[in-house]
Short mmCIF file of N, CA and C in Angstrom, two decimals:
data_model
loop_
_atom_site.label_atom_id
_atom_site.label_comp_id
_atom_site.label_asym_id
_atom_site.label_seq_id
_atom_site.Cartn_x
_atom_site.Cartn_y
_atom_site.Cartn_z
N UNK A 279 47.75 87.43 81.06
CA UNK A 279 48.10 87.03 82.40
C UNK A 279 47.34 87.90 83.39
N UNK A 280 47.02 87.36 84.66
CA UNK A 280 46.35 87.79 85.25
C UNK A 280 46.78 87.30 86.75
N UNK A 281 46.96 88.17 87.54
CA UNK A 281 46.96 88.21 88.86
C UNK A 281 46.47 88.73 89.84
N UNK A 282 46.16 88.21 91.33
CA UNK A 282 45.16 89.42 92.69
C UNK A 282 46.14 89.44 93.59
N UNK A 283 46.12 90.45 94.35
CA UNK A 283 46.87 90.72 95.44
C UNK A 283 45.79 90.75 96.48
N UNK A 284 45.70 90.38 97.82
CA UNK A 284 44.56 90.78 99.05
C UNK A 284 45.10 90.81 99.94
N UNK A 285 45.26 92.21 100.60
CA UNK A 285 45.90 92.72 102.02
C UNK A 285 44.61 92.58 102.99
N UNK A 286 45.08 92.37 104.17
CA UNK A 286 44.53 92.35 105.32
C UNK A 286 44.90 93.34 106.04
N UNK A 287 43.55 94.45 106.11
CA UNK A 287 43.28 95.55 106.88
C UNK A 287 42.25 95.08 108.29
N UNK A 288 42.39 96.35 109.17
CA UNK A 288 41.20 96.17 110.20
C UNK A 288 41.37 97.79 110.78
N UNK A 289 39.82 97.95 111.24
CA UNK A 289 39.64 99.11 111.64
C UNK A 289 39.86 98.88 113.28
N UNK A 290 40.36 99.85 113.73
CA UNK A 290 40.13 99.70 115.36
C UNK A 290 39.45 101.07 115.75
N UNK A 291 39.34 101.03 116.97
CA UNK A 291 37.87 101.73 117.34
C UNK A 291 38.99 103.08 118.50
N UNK A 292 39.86 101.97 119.20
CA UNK A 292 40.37 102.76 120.65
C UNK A 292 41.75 103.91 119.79
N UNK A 293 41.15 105.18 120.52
CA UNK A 293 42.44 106.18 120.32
C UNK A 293 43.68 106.01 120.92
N UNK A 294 43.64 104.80 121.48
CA UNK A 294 45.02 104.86 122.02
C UNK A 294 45.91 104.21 121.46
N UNK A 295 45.38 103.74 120.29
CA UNK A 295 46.03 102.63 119.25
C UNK A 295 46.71 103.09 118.18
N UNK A 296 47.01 104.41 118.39
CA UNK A 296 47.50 105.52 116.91
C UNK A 296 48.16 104.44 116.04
N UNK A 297 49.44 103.87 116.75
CA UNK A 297 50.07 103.40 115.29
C UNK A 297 49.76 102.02 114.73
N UNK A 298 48.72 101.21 115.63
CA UNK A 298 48.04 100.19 115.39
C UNK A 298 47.40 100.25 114.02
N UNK A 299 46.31 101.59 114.17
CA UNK A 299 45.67 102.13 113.34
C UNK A 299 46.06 102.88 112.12
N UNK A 300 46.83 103.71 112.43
CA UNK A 300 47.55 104.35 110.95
C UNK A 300 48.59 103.16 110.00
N UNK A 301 48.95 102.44 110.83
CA UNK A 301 49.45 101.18 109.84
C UNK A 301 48.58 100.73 109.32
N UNK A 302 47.28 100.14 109.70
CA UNK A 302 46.02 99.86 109.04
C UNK A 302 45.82 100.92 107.82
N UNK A 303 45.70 101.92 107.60
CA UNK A 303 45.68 103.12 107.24
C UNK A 303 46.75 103.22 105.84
N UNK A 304 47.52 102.44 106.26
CA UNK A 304 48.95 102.61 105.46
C UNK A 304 48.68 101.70 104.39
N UNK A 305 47.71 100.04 104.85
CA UNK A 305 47.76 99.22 103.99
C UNK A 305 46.77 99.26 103.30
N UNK A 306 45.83 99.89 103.60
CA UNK A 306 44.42 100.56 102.69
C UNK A 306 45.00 101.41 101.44
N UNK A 307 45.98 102.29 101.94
CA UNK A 307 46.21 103.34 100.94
C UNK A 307 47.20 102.67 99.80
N UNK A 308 48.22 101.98 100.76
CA UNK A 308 48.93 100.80 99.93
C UNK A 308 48.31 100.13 98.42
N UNK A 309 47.22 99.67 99.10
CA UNK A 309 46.77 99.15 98.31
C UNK A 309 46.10 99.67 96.81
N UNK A 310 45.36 100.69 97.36
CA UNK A 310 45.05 101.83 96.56
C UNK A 310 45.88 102.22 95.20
N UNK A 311 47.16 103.03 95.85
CA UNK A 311 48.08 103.18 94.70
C UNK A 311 49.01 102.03 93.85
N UNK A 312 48.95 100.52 94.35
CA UNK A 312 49.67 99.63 93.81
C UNK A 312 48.03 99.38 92.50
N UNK A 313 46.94 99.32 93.12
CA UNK A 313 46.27 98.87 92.05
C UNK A 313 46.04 99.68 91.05
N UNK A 314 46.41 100.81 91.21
CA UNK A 314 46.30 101.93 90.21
C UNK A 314 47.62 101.40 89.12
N UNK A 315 48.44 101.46 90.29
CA UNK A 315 49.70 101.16 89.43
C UNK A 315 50.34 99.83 88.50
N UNK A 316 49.52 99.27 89.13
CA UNK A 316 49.42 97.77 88.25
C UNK A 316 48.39 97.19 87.63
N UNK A 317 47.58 98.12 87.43
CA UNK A 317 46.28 97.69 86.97
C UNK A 317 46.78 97.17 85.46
N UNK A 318 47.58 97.99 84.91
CA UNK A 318 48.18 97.74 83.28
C UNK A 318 48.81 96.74 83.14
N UNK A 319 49.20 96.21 84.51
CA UNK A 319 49.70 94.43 84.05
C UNK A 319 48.98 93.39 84.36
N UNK A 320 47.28 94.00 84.42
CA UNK A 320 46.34 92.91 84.97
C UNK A 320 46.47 92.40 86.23
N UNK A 321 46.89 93.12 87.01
CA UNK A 321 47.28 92.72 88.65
C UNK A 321 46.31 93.82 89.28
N UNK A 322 44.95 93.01 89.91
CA UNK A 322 44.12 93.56 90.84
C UNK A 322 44.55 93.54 92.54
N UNK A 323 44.30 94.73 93.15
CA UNK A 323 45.07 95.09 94.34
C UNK A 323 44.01 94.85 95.41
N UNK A 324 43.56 94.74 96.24
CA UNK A 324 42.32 94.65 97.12
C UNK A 324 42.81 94.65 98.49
N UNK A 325 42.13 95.48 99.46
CA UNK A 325 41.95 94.69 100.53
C UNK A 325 41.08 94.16 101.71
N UNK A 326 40.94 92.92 102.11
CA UNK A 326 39.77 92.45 102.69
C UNK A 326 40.26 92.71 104.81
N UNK A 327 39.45 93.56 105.12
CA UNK A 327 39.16 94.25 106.25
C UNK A 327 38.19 93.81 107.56
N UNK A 328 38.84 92.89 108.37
CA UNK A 328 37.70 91.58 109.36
C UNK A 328 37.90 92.33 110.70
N UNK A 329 36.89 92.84 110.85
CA UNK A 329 36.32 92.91 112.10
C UNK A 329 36.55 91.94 113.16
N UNK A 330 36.03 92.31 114.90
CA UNK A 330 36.57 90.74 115.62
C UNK A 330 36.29 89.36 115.17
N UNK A 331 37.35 88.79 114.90
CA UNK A 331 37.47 86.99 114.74
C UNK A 331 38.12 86.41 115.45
N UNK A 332 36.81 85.74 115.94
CA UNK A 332 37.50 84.19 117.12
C UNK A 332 38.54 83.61 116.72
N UNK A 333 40.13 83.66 117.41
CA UNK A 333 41.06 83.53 116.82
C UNK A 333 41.84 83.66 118.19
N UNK A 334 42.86 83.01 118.07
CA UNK A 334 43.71 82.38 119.54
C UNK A 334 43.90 83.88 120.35
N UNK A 335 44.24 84.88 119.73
CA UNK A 335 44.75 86.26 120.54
C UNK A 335 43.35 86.61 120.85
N UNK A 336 42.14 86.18 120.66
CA UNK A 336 40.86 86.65 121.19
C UNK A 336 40.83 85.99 122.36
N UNK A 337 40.70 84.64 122.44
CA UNK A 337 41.15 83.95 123.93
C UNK A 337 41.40 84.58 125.12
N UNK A 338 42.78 85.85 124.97
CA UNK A 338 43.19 85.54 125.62
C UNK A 338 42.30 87.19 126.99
N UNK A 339 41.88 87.28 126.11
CA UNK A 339 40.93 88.49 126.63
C UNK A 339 39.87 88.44 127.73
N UNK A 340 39.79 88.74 128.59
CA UNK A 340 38.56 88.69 129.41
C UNK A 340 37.11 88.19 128.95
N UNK A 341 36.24 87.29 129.39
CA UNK A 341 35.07 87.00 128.67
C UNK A 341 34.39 88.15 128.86
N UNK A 342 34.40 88.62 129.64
CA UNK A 342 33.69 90.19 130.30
C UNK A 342 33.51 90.63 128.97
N UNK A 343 34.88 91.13 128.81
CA UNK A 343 35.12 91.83 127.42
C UNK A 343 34.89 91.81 126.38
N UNK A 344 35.09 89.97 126.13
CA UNK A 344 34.88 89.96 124.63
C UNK A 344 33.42 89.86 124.13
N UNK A 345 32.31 89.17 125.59
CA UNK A 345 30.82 89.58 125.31
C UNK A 345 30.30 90.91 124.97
N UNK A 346 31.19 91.95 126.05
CA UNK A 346 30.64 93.31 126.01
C UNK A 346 30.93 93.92 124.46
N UNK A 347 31.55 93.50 123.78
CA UNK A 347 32.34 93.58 122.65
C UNK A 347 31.58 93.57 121.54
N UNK A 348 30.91 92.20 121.66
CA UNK A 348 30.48 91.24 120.71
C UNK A 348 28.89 91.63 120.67
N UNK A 349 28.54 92.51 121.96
CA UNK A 349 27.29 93.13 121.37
C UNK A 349 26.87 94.55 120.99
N UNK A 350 27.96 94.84 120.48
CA UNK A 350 28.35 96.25 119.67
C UNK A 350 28.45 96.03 118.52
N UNK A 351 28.72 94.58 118.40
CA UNK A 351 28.63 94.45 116.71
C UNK A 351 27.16 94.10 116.44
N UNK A 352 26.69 94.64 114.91
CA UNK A 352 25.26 94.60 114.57
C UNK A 352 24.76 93.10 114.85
N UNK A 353 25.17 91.85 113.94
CA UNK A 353 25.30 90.28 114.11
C UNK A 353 25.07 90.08 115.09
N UNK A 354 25.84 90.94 116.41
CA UNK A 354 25.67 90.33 117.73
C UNK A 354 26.67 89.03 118.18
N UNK A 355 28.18 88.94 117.45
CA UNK A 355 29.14 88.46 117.82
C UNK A 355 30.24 88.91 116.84
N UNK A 356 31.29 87.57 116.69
CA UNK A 356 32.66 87.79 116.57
C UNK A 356 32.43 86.95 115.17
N UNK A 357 33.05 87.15 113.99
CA UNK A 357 33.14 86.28 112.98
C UNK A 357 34.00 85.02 113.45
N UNK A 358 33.62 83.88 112.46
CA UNK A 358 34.60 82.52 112.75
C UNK A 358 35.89 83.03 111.69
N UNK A 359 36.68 82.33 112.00
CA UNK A 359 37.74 82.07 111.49
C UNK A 359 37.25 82.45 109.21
N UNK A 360 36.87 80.98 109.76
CA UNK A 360 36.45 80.48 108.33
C UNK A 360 35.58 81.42 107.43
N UNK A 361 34.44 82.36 108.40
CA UNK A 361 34.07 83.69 107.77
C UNK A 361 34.63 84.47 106.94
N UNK A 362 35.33 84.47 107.33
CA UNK A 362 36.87 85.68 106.08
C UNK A 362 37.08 85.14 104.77
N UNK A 363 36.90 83.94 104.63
CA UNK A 363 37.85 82.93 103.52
C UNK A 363 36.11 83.70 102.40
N UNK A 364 35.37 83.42 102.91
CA UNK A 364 34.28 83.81 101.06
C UNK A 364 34.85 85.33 100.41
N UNK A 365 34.76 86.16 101.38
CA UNK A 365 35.60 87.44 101.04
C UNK A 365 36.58 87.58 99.89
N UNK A 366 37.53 86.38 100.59
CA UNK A 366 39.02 86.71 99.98
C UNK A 366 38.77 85.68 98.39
N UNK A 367 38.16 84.44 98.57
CA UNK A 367 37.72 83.71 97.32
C UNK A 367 36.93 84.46 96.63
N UNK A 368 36.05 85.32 96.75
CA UNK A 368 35.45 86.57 95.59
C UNK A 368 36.11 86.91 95.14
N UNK A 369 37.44 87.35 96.18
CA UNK A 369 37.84 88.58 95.18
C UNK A 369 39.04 87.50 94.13
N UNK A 370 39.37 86.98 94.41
CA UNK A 370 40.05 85.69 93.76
C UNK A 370 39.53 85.15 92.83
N UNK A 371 38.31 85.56 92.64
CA UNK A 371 37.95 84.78 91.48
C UNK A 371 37.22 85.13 90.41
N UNK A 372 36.74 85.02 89.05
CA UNK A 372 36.53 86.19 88.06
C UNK A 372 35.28 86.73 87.98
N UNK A 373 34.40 86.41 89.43
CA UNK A 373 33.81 87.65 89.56
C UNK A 373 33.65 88.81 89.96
N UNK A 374 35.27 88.95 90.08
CA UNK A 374 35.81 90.15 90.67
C UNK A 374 36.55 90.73 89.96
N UNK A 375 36.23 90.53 88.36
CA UNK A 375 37.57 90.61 87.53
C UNK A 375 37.46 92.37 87.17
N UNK A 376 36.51 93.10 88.11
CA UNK A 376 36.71 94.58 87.98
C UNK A 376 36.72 95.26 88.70
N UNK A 377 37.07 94.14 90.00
CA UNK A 377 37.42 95.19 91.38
C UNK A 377 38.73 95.01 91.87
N UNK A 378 39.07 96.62 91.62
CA UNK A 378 40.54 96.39 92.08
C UNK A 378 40.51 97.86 92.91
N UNK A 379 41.71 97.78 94.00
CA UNK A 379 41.39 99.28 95.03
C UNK A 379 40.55 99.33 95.75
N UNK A 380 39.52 98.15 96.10
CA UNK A 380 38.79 98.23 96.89
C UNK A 380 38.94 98.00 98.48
N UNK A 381 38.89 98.40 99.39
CA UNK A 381 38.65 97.81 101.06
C UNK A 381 37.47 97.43 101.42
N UNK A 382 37.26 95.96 101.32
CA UNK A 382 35.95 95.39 101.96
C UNK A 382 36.37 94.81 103.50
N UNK A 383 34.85 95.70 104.21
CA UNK A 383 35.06 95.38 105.59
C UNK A 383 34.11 94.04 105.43
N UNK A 384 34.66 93.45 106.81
CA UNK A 384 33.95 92.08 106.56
C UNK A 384 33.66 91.87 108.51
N UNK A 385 32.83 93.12 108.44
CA UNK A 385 33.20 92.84 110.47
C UNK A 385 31.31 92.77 110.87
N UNK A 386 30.46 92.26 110.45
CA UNK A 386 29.41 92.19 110.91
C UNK A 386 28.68 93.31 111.03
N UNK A 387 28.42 94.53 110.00
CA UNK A 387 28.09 95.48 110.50
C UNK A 387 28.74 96.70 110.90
N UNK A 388 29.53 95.85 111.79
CA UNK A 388 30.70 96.93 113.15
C UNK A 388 30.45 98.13 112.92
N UNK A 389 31.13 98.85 111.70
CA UNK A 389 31.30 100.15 110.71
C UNK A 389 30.04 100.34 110.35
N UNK A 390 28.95 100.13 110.12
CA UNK A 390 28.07 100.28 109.44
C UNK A 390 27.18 101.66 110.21
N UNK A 391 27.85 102.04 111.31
CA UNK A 391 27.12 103.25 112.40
C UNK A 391 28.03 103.50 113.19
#
């Protein structure tokens, strides 16, 4: 038997976001020790980590903003929606059948500097 688990992490950038961020923080590490801990029942732990995605709470933001935003990321925008989904189907599927504990960012770069 075989099972995946995939949490949804995100990095944020602003210090004023402490517990935004250390909850992020929480589900990285989360993840970490469950896949350790379940690795012996064939249960891989992962989590996939998206950078800005065009997504209704992006809306509601200043365009100002979300351009000035969007060219800080390397890509030079915001992932779609639908961007995230290859991520999470990797790890879902058995060519991932030896990654477990991992945090893949999936933000265009963002992190990459």
């Amino acid at each position: 038997m075989s099972s995946q688990i995939i949490n949804k992490s995100g990095e944020g950038k602003a210090l004023t976001q402490v517990f935004y961020n250390s909850s992020k923080a929480a589900v990285s590490l989360l993840a970490k020790g469950l896949a350790v801990e379940w690795a012996q029942h064939g249960i891989r732990v992962n989590v996939v980590s998206p950078g800005y995605v065009n997504t209704d709470q992006m809306k509601h933001m200043d365009k100002s903003i979300r351009d000035y935003q969007a060219k800080g990321v390397p890509l030079g925008r915001f992932a779609e929606p639908s961007e995230m989904a290859g991520q999470a189907l990797l790890l879902l599927s058995d060519h991932a059948s030896y990654m477990t504990g991992g945090e893949y960012f999936v933000d265009g770069g963002n992190l990459a500097w």
